[in-house]
Coordinates of C-alpha atoms in Angstrom, one line a residue:
X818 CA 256.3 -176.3 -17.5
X819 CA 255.6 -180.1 -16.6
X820 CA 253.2 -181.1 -13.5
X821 CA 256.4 -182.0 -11.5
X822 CA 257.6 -178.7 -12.1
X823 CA 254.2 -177.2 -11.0
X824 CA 253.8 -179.2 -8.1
X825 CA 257.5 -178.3 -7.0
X826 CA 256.5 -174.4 -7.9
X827 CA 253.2 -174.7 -5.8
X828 CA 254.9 -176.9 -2.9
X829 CA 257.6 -173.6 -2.6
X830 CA 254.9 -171.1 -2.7
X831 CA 252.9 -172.8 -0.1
X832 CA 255.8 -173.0 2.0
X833 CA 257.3 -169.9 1.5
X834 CA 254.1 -167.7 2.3
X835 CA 253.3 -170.4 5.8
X836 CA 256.9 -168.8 6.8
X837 CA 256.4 -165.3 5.9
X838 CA 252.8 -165.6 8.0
X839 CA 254.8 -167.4 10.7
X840 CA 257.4 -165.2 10.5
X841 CA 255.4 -161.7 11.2
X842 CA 253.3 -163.3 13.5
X843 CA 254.9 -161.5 16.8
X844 CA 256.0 -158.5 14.9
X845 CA 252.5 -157.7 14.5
X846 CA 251.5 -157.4 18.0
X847 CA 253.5 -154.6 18.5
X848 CA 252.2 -152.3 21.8
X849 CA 252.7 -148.6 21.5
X850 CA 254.7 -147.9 24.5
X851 CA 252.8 -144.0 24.2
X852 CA 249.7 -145.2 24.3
X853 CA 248.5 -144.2 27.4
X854 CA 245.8 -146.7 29.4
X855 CA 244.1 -146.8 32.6
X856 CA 246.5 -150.0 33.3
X857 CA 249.7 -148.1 32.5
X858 CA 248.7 -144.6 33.9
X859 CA 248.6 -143.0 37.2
X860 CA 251.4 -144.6 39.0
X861 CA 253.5 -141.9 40.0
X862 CA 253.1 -138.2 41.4
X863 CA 253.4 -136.1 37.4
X864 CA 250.6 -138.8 36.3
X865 CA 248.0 -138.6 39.2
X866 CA 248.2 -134.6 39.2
X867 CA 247.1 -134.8 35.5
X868 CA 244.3 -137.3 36.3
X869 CA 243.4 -134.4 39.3
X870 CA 243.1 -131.8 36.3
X871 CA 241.1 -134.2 34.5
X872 CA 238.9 -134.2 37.1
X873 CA 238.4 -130.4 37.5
X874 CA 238.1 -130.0 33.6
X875 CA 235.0 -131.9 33.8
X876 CA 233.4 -129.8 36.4
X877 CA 233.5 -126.8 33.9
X878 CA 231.3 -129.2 31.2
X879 CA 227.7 -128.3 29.5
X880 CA 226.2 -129.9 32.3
X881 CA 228.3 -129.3 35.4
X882 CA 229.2 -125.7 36.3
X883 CA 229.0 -124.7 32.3
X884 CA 226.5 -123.1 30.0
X885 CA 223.7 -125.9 30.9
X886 CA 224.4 -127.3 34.5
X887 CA 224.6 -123.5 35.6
X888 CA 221.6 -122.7 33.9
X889 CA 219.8 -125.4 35.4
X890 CA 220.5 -124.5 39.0
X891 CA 219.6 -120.9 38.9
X892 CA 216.3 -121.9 37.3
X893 CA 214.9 -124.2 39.7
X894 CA 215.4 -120.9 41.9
X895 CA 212.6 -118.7 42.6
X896 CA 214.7 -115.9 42.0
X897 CA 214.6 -116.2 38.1
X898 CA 213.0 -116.7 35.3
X899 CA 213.9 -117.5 31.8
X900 CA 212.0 -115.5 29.6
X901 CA 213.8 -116.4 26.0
X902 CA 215.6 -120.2 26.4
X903 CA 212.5 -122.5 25.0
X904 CA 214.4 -125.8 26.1
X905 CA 214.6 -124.6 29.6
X906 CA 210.9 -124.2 30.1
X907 CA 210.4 -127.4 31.6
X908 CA 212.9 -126.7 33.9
X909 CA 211.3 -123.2 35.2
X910 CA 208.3 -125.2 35.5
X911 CA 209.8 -127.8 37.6
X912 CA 207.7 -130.5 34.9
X913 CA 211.4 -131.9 33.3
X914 CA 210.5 -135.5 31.7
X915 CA 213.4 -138.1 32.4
X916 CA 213.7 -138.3 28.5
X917 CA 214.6 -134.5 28.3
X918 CA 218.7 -134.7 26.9
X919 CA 219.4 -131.2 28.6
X920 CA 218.7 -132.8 32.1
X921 CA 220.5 -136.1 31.2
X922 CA 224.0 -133.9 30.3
X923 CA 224.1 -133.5 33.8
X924 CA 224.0 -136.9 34.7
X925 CA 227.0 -137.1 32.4
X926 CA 229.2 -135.0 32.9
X927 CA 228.9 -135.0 36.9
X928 CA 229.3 -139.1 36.3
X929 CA 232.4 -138.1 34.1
X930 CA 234.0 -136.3 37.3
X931 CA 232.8 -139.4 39.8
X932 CA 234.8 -141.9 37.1
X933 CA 238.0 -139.9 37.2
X934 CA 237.9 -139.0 40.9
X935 CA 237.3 -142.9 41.2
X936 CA 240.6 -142.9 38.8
X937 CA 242.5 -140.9 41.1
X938 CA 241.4 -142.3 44.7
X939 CA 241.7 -146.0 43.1
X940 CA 245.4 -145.6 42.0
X941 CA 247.0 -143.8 44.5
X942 CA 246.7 -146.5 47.3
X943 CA 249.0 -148.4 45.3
X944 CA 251.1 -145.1 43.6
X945 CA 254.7 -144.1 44.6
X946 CA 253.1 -140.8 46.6
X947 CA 254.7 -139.2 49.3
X948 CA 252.4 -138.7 52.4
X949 CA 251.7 -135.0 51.1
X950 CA 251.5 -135.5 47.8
X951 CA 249.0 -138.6 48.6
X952 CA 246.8 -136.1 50.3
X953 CA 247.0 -133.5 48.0
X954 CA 246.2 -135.7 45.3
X955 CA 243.1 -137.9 46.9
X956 CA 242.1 -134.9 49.2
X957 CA 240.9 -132.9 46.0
X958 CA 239.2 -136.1 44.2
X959 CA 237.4 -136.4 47.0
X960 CA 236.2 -132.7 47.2
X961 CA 235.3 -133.3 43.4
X962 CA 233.7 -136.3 44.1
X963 CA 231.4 -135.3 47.0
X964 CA 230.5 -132.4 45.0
X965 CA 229.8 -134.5 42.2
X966 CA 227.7 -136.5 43.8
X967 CA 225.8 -133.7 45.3
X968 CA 225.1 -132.1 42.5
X969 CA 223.7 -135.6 41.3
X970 CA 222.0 -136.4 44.6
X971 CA 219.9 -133.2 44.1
X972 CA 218.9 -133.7 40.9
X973 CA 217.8 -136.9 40.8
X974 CA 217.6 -138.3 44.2
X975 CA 219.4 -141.6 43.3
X976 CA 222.1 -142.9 41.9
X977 CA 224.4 -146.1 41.2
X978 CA 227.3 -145.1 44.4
X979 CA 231.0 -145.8 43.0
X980 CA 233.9 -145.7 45.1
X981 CA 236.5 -147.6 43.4
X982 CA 237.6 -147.7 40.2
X983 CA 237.5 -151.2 39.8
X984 CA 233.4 -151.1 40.2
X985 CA 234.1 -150.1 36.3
X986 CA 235.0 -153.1 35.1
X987 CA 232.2 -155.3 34.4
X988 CA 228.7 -154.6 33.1
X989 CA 227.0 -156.1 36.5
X990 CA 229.2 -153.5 38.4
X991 CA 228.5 -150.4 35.7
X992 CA 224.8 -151.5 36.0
X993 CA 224.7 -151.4 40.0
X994 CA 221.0 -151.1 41.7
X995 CA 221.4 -147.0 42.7
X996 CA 221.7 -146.2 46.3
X997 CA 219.5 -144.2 48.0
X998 CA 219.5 -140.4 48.6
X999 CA 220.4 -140.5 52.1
X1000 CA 223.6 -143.4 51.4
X1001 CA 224.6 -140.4 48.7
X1002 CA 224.6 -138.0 51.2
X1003 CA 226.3 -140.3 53.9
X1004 CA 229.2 -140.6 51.1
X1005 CA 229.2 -137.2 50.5
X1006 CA 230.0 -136.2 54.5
X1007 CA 232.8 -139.4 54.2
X1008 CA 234.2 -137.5 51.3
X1009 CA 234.4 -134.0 52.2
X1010 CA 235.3 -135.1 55.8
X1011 CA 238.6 -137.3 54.8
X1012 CA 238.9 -134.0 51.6
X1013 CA 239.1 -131.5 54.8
X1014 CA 241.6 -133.4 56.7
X1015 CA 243.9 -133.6 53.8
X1016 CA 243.7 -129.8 52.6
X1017 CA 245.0 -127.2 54.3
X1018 CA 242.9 -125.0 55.0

């Protein structure tokens, strides 16, 4: 082959592969239309009553009303004592250091059920709900989320107070300064208040 023939060769291949880049360049932002998001979820009635079972899943975790959480509470009883668990000791003996995971799982999973109560409150002011099915819906994730933040006010006095699910959304938010025990229980009454007036009894 000749240099003219190269540099015709080259030129093509060049030119060729710039409009095979160019040409999949759209194809390969491709969205899955199944791919559920909080953007793209919970704007109907069938969505929201999944995000409400979401919500009491979590309450049956390690550290909610599980193996762990359940543990926990009757321990710091003076009706029991646990003879046999080692890692529950500390919390017989009411000396639990903040670093102890066991005690942190039910930070987590009570803050799971605050963040998807959050969820459901958040996207049904803006969901196409009937009146009932609004406070069916946000009457429960507000039980769940009073009795989240119960269980968290008693454990560990304070806590970072979310109400929206917007509050999510930035590290400055996530990282709030914690509200005190008494605003926890003041948001607690709100919540089971507004929670009783949408139930029936």
């Amino acid at each position: 082959m000749n240099s003219n023939m190269k540099k015709i060769v080259s030129s093509l291949a060049v030119i060729a592969l710039a409009f095979g880049l160019a040409s999949c360049a759209s194809q390969l932002d491709v969205k899955n239309p199944n791919n559920q998001t909080s953007e793209n979820f919970g704007s109907n009635e069938s969505e929201l009553e999944e995000a409400v079972i979401a919500c009491y899943n979590n309450s049956r975790m390690e550290g909610t009303y599980a193996r762990v959480g359940y543990m926990l509470d009757v321990c710091r009883g003076d009706e029991v004592w646990n003879a046999s668990q080692v890692w529950y000791l500390p919390f017989d003996n009411l000396n639990v250091p903040s670093t102890d995971e066991i005690g942190q799982w039910v930070w987590r999973d009570w803050d799971y059920v605050i963040n998807r109560c959050n969820f459901v409150v958040t996207k049904a002011e803006t969901a196409d709900l009937s009146t009932e099915a609004y406070k069916r819906l946000v009457g429960q994730a507000l039980f769940l989320r009073g009795l989240a933040y119960y269980n968290i006010a008693t454990y560990f006095q304070k806590a970072p107070l979310f109400t929206d699910y917007s509050q999510y959304a930035t590290l400055e938010s996530i990282f709030a300064e914690s509200a005190s025990q008494d605003d926890l229980f003041d948001q607690i009454e709100t919540d089971l208040s507004t929670a009783m007036g949408y139930l029936p009894s």
